[in-house]
Short mmCIF file of C-alpha atoms in Angstrom, two decimals:
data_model
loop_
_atom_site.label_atom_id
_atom_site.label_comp_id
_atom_site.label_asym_id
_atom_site.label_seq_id
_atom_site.Cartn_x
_atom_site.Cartn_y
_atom_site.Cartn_z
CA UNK Q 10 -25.41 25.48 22.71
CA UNK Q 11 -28.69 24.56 21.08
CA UNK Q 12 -28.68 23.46 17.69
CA UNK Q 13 -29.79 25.96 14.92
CA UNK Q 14 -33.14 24.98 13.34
CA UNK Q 15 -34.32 24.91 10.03
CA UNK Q 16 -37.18 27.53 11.33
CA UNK Q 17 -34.28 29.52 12.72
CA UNK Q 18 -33.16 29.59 8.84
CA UNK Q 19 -36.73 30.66 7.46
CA UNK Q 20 -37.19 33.31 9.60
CA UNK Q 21 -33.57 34.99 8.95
CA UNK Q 22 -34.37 34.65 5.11
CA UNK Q 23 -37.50 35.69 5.38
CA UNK Q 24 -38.78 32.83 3.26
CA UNK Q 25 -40.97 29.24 4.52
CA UNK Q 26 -39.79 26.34 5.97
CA UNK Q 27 -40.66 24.22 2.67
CA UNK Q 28 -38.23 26.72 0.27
CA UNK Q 29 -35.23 25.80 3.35
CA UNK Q 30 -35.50 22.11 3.05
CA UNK Q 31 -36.02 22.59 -0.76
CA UNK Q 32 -33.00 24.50 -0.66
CA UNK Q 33 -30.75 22.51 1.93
CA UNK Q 34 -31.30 19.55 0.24
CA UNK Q 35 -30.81 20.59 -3.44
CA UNK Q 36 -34.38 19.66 -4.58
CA UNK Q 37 -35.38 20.81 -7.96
CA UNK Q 38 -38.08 23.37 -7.90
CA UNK Q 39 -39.03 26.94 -9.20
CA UNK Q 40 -36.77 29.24 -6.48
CA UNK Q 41 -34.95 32.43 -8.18
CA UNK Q 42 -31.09 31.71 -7.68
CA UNK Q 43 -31.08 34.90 -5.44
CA UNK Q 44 -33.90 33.10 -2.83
CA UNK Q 45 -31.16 30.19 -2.90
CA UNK Q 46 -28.62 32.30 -2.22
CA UNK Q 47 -30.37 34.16 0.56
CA UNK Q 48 -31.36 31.03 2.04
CA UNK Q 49 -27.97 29.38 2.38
CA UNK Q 50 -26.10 32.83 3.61
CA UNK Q 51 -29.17 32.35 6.22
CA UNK Q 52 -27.68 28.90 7.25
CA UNK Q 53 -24.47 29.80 7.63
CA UNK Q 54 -25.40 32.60 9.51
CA UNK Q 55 -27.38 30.90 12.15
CA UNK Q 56 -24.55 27.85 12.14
CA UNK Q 57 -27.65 25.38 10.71
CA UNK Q 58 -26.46 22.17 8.70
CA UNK Q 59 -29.18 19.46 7.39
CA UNK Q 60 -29.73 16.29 9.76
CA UNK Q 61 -27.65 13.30 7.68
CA UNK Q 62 -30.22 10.88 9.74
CA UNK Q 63 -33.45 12.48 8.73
CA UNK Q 64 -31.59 13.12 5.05
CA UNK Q 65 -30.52 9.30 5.19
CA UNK Q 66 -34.43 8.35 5.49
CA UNK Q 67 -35.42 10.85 2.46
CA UNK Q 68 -33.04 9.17 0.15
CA UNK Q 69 -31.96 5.57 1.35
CA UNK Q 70 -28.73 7.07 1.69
CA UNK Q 71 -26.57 8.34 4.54
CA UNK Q 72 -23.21 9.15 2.58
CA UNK Q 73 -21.06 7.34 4.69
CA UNK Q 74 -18.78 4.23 4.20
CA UNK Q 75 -17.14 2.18 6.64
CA UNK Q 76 -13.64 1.04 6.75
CA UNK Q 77 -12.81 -2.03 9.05
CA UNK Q 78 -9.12 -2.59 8.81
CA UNK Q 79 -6.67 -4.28 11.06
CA UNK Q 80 -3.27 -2.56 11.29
CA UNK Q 81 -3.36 0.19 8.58
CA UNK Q 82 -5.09 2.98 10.54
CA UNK Q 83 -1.99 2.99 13.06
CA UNK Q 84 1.07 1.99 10.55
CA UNK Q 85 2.46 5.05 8.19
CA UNK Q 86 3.80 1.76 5.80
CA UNK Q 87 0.22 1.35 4.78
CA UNK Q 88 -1.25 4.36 5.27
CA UNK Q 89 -1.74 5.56 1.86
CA UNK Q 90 -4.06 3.02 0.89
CA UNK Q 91 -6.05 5.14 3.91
CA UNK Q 92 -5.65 8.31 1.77
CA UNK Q 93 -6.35 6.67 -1.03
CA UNK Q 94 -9.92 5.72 -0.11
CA UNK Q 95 -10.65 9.19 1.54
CA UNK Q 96 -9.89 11.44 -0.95
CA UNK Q 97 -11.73 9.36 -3.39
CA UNK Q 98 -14.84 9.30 -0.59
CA UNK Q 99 -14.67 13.48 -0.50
CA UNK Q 100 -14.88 13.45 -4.01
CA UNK Q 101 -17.94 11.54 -4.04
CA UNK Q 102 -19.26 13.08 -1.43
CA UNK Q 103 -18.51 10.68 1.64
CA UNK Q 104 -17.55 10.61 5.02
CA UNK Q 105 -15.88 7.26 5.79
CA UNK Q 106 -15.77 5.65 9.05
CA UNK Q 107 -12.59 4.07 10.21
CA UNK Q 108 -12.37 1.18 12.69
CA UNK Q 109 -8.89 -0.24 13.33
CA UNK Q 110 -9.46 -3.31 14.77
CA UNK Q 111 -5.91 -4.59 15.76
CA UNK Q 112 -6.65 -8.14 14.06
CA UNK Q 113 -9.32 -8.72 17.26
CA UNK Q 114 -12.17 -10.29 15.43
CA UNK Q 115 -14.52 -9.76 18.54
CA UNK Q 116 -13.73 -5.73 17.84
CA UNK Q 117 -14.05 -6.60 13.83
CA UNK Q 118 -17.65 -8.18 14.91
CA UNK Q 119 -18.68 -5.51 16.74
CA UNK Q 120 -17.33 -2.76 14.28
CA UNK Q 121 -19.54 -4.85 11.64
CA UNK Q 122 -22.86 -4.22 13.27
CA UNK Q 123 -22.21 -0.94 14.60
CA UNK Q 124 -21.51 0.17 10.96
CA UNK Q 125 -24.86 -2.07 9.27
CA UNK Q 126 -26.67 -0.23 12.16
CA UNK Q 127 -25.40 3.31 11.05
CA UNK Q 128 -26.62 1.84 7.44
CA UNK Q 129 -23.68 3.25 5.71
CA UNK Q 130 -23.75 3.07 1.69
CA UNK Q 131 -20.72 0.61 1.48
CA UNK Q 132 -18.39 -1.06 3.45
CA UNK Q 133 -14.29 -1.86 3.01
CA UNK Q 134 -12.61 -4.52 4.80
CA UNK Q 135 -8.78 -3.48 4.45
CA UNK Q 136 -5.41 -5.42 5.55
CA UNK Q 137 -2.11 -4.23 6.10
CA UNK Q 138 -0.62 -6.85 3.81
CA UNK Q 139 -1.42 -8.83 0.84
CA UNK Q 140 -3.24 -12.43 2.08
CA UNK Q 141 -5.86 -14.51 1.99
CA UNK Q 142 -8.77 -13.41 4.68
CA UNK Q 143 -12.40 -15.45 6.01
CA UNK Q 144 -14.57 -13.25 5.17
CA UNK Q 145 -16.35 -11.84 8.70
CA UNK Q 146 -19.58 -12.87 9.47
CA UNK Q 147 -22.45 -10.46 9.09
CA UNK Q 148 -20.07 -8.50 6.42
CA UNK Q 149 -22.62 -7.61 3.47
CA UNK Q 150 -22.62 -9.26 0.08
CA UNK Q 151 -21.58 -5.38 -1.70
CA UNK Q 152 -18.33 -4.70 0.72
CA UNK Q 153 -14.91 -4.46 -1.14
CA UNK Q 154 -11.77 -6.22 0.17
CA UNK Q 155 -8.77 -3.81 0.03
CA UNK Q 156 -5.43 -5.52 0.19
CA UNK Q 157 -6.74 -9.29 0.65
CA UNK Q 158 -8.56 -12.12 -1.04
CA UNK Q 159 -11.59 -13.86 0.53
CA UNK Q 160 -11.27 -17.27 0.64
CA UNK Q 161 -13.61 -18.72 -1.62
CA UNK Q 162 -14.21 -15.43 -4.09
CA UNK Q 163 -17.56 -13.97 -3.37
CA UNK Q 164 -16.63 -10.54 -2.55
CA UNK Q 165 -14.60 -8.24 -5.54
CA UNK Q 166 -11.23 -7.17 -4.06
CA UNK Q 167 -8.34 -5.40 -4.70
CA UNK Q 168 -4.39 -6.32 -4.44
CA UNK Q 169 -0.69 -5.56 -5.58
CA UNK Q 170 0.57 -8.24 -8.67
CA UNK Q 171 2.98 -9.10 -6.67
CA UNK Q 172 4.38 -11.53 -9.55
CA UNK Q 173 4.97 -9.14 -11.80
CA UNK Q 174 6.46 -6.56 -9.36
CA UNK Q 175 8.86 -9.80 -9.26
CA UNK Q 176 9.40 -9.80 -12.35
CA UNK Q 177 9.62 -6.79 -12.51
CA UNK Q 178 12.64 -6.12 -10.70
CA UNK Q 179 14.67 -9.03 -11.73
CA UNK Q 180 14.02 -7.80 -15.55
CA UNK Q 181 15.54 -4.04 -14.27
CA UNK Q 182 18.16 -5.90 -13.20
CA UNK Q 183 18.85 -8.07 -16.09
CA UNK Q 184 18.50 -5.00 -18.51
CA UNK Q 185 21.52 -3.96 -16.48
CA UNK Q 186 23.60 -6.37 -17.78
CA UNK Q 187 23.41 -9.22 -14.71
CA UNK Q 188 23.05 -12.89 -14.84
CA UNK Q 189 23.79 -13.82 -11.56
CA UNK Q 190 20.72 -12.21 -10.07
CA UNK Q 191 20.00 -13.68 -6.69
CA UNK Q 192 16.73 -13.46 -4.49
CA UNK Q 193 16.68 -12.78 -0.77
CA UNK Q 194 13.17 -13.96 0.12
CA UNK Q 195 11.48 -13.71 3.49
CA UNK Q 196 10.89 -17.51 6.02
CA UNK Q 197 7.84 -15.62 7.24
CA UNK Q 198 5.86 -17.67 4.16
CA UNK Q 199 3.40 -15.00 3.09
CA UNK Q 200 1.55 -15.14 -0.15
CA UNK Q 201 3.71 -12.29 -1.78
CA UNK Q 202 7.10 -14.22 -0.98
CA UNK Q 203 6.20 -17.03 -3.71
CA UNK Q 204 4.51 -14.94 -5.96
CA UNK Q 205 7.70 -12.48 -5.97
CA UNK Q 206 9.71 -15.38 -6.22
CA UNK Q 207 7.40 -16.77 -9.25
CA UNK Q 208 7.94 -13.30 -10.90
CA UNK Q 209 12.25 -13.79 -10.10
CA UNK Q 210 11.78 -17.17 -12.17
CA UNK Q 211 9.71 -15.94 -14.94
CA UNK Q 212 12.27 -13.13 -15.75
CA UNK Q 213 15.13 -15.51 -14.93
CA UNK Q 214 13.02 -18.10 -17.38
CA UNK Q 215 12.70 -15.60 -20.03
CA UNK Q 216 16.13 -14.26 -20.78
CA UNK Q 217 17.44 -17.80 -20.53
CA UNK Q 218 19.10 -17.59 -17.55
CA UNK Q 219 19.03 -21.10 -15.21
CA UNK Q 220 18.13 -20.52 -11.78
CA UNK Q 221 20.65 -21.20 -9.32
CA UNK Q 222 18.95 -22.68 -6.59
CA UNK Q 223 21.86 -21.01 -4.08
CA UNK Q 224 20.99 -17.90 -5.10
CA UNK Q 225 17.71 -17.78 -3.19
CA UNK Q 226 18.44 -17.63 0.41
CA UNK Q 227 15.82 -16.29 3.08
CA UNK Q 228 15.36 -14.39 5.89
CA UNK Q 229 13.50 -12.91 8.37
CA UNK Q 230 12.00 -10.25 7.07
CA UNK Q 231 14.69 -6.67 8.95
CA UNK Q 232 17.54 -5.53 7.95
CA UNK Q 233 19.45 -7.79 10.39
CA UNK Q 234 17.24 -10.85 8.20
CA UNK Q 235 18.72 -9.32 4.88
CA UNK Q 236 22.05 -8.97 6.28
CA UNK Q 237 22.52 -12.31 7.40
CA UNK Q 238 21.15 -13.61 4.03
CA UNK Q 239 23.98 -11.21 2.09
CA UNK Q 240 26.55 -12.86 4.62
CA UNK Q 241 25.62 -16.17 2.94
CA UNK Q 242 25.71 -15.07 -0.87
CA UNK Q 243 28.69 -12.99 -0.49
CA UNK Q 244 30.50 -16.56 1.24
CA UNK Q 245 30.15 -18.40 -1.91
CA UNK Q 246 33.17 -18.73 -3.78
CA UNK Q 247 34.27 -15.89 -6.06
CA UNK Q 248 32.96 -17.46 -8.84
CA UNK Q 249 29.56 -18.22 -7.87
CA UNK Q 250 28.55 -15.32 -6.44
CA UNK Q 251 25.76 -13.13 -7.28
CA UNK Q 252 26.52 -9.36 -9.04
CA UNK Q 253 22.43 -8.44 -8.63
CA UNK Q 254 20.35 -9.09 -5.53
CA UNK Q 255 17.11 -8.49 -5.18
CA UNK Q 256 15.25 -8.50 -2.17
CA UNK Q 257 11.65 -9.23 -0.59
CA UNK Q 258 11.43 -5.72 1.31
CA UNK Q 259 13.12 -2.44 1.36
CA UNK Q 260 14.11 -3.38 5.16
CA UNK Q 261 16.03 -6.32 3.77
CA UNK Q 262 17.86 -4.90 1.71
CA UNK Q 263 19.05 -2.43 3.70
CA UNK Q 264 20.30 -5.06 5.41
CA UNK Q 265 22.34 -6.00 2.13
CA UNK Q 266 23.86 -2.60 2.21
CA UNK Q 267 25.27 -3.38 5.70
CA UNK Q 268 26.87 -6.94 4.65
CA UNK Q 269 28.38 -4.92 1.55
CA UNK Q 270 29.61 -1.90 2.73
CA UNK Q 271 31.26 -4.07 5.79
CA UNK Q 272 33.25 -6.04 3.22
CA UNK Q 273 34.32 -2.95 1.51
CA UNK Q 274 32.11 -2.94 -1.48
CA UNK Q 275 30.54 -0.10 -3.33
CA UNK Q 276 26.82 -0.40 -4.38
CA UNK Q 277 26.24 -0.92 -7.49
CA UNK Q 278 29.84 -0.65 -8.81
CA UNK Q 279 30.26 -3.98 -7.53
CA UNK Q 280 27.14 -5.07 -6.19
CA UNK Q 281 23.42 -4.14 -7.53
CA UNK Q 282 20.36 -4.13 -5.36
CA UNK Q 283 16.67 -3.83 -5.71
CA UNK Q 284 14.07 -3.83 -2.59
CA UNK Q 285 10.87 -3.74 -2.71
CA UNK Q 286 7.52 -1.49 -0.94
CA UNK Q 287 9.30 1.90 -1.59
CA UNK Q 288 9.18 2.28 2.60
CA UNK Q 289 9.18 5.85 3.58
CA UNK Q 290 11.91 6.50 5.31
CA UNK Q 291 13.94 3.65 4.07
CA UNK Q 292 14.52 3.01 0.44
CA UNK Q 293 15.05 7.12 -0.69
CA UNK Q 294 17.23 7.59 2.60
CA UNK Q 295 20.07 4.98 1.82
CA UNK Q 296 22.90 5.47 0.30
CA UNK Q 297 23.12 5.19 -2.56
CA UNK Q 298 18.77 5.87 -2.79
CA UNK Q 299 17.43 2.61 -3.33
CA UNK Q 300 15.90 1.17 -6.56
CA UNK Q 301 13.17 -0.36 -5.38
CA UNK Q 302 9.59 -1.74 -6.62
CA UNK Q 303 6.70 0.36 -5.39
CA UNK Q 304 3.40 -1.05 -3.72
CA UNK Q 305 0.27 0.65 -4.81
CA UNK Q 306 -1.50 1.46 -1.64
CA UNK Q 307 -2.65 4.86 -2.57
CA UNK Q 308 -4.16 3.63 -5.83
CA UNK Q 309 -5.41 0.74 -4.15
CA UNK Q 310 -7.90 2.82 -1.65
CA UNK Q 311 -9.02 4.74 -4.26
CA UNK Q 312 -9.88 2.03 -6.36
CA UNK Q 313 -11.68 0.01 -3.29
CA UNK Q 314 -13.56 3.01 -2.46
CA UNK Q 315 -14.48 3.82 -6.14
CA UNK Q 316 -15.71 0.61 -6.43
CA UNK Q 317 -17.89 0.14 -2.96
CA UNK Q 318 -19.58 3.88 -4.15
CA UNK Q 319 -20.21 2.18 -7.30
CA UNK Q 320 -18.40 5.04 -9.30
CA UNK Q 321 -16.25 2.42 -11.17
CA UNK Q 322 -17.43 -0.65 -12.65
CA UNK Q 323 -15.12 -3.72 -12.03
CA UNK Q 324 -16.47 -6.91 -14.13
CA UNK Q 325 -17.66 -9.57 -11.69
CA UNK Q 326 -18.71 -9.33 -8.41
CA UNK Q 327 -15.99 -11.67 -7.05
CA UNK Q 328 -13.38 -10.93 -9.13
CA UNK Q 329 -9.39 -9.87 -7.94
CA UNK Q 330 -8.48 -6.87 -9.34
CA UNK Q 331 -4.54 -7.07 -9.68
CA UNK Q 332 -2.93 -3.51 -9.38
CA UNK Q 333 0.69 -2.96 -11.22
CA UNK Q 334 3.52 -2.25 -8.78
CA UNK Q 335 5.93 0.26 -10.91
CA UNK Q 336 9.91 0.43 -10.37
CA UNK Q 337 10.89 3.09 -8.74
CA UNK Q 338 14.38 4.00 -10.39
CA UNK Q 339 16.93 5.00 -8.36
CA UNK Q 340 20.99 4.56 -8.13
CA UNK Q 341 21.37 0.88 -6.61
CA UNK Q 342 21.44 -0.44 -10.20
CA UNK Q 343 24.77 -0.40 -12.63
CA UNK Q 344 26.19 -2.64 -14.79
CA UNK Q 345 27.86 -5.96 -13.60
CA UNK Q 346 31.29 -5.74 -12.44
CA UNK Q 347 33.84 -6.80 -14.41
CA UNK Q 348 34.85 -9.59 -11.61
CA UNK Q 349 32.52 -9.80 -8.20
CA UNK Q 350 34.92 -7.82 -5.96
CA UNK Q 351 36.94 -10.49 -3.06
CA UNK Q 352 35.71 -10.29 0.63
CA UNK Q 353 37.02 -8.12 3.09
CA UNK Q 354 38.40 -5.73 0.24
CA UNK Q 355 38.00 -2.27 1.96
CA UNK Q 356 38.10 1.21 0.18
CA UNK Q 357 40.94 3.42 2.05
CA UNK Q 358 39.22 6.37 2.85
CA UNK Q 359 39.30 8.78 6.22
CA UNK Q 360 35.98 8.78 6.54
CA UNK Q 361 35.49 5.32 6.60
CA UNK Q 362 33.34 4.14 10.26
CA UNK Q 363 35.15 2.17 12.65
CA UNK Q 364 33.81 -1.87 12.00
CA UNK Q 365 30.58 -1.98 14.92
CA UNK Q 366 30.94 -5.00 17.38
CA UNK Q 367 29.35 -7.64 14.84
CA UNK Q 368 32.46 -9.76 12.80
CA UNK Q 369 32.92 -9.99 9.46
CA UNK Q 370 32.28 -13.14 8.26
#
C-alpha cells in the first residue's frame, strides 16, 4: 500500500501544503483552530503520519532513546526497571529502542553504532544486577547507566542502596525484639552481598548487638543454597542459635522455609525471616507471605530515562544516584521465641507432607 502524502492531506482539507506541515508539526502560526482541526481529521483520514527522519533533520531531534541492556529485556525479575523507563519515555514523548544483548559485547558494539547512526536523543546502558561495568566503547559522553557503576565515574548512573536495604532489614528485625539475627549471604561475591552485609553490621553496630561471626553463613544463591545454609544455623547448639535470619535473596530464603518447616518449626513463632528483591512469584506466594526488602527497578527506569531526556536534573555528570529499597511488610516477622524451638520437633497435624527423599540433618 503506498504511503499517504502530505499532498494527499492538502487536497482532502482543501487547504496548501505549507498550512499541513505547519499543522503536523505543531508550528506556531496564524491558522483558525477549525483549519487545524480540518487538517488533522484530513490525516487521519487518508492514514498520513509526519516522517520522524525528515522531522529529526528540522529539529536535531528524532524522539527516540536507546536501551542496550544485557539480560533484562528477557528476565520478568528485572523487568520493571524496563517499564519504568518506557512509561517515563511516552510521557515525554519517546519511543525507546531496546537491544538485549545477552552480555555479547560484539552484539553491545554493534547495537552502539546502529543506535549513534539512528541519532537517537539519549542512550541507557542497563544491567540485570547491581555491579561495576567498562563502559563500551563508542558509548556517548550523555548516556545514563541503569543498574551499574562505570568504572572510573564519568557517566551519571543509577542503583539500589543496597547498604541500607541491609540495614534495613536487620533493623525490622531487631524492632521485633531479636538479637540473634543471623545473615545468609550469597559465595557468588557480587557487590550487593558486602554492601548488604555492611548494612547487617551497621544495624547490628547500632543497637549494640556484637556480631557473631557464625551467624553469617553463605550460599549459593537458590533455595537449595539457603536451605543448606539454614541446615548449618539451625545445627548450632540450642543456645547459640539464631531467632531472626535474614537472607541475600527471596530465593534463599525460601530455602530457609524448607530447612524450618522440615524440623517442625513454625515461621515466625519460632523462627523470623526476611529476603530480599520482593521476586514475583516468590516472596508474596510463601507461606507465611514473605517480609522481604524491595528492589527499586521500576523507579530506577524512570529515573534513568528522566535523566538521559534531561527532564530531571541530577547534580554531576558522574555522579551515583543511590535509590532507597523499602521493606515490604509481610507475616515472616514476630517476636523472638521465648526459647529457639529443639530440632526435629514436629507439629502433629494430618495434613502434615510426608518428609521428601532429602534427610534431616
Amino acid at each position: 500500500m503506498a504511503r499517504a502524502r502530505i499532498s494527499d492531506v492538502a487536497a482532502a482539507a482543501g487547504v496548501s501544503v505549507t498550512t499541513v506541515s505547519l499543522v503536523m508539526n505543531d508550528v506556531e502560526a496564524r491558522i483558525s483552530d477549525e483549519t487545524r482541526r480540518r487538517v488533522r481529521e484530513a490525516a487521519t483520514a487518508v492514514g498520513y503520519a509526519p516522517s520522524s527522519v525528515a522531522r529529526g533533520l528540522r529539529t536535531q531531534q528524532t524522539r527516540t532513546v536507546g536501551l542496550i541492556s544485557d539480560q533484562i529485556a528477557t528476565t520478568p525479575f528485572a523487568g520493571r526497571m524496563l517499564a519504568g523507563a518506557h512509561d517515563a519515555a511516552r510521557e515525554n514523548g519517546h519511543l525507546v529502542y531496546l537491544v538485549d544483548t545477552g552480555g555479547d559485547q560484539t552484539i553491545e558494539g554493534e547495537a552502539i553504532r546502529a543506535l549513534t547512526a539512528q541519532q537517537v536523543d539519549a542512550m541507557i546502558y542497563a544491567c540485570m544486577w547491581h555491579r561495576v561495568v567498562d563502559a563500551p566503547a563508542g558509548l556517548p559522553a550523555q548516556a545514563v547507566f541503569l543498574d551499574c557503576r562505570p568504572a572510573g565515574g564519568g557517566y551519571r548512573s543509577v542503583v539500589p542502596d543496597d547498604r541500607a536495604g541491609g540495614a534495613a532489614a536487620v533493623r525490622e528485625l531487631i524492632a521485633a525484639g531479636h538479637r540473634r539475627i543471623a545473615y545468609i549471604d550469597t559465595d557468588d561475591g557480587p557487590i550487593a552481598s558486602g554492601l548488604r552485609h555492611q548494612g547487617y553490621l551497621e544495624a547490628l553496630g547500632e543497637a549494640g548487638i556484637t556480631a557473631d561471626p557464625t551467624l553469617h553463613v553463605s550460599g549459593d544463591t537458590s533455595a537449595h543454597g539457603g536451605r543448606a545454609a539454614a541446615e548449618l544455623l539451625l545445627d548450632l547448639p540450642e543456645a547459640e542459635r539464631p531467632t531472626a535470619v535474614f537472607c541475600f535473596n527471596d530465593r534463599m530464603a525460601a530455602g530457609v522455609y524448607i530447612a524450618a518447616h522440615r524440623r517442625g518449626l513454625d515461621i515466625p513463632r519460632d523462627l523470623s525471616v526476611i529476603g530480599y528483591d520482593d521476586q514475583q512469584l516468590i516472596a508474596a506466594e510463601q507461606d507465611p507471605p514473605l517480609t522481604t526488602v524491595a528492589l527499586p527497578h521500576y523507579a530506577m527506569g524512570r529515573w534513568a530515562m528522566e535523566v538521559a531526556l534531561g527532564v530531571r536534573a541530577e547534580g554531576d555528570e558522574d555522579a551515583t544516584h543511590l535509590m532507597e529499597c523499602p521493606v515490604i511488610r509481610r507475616d515472616s516477622v514476630g517476636p523472638p521465641p521465648a526459647q529457639v524451638a529443639k530440632p526435629n520437633r514436629r507439629r502433629a497435624s494430618h495434613t502434615e507432607r510426608p518428609p521428601q527423599a532429602a534427610t534431616d540433618r
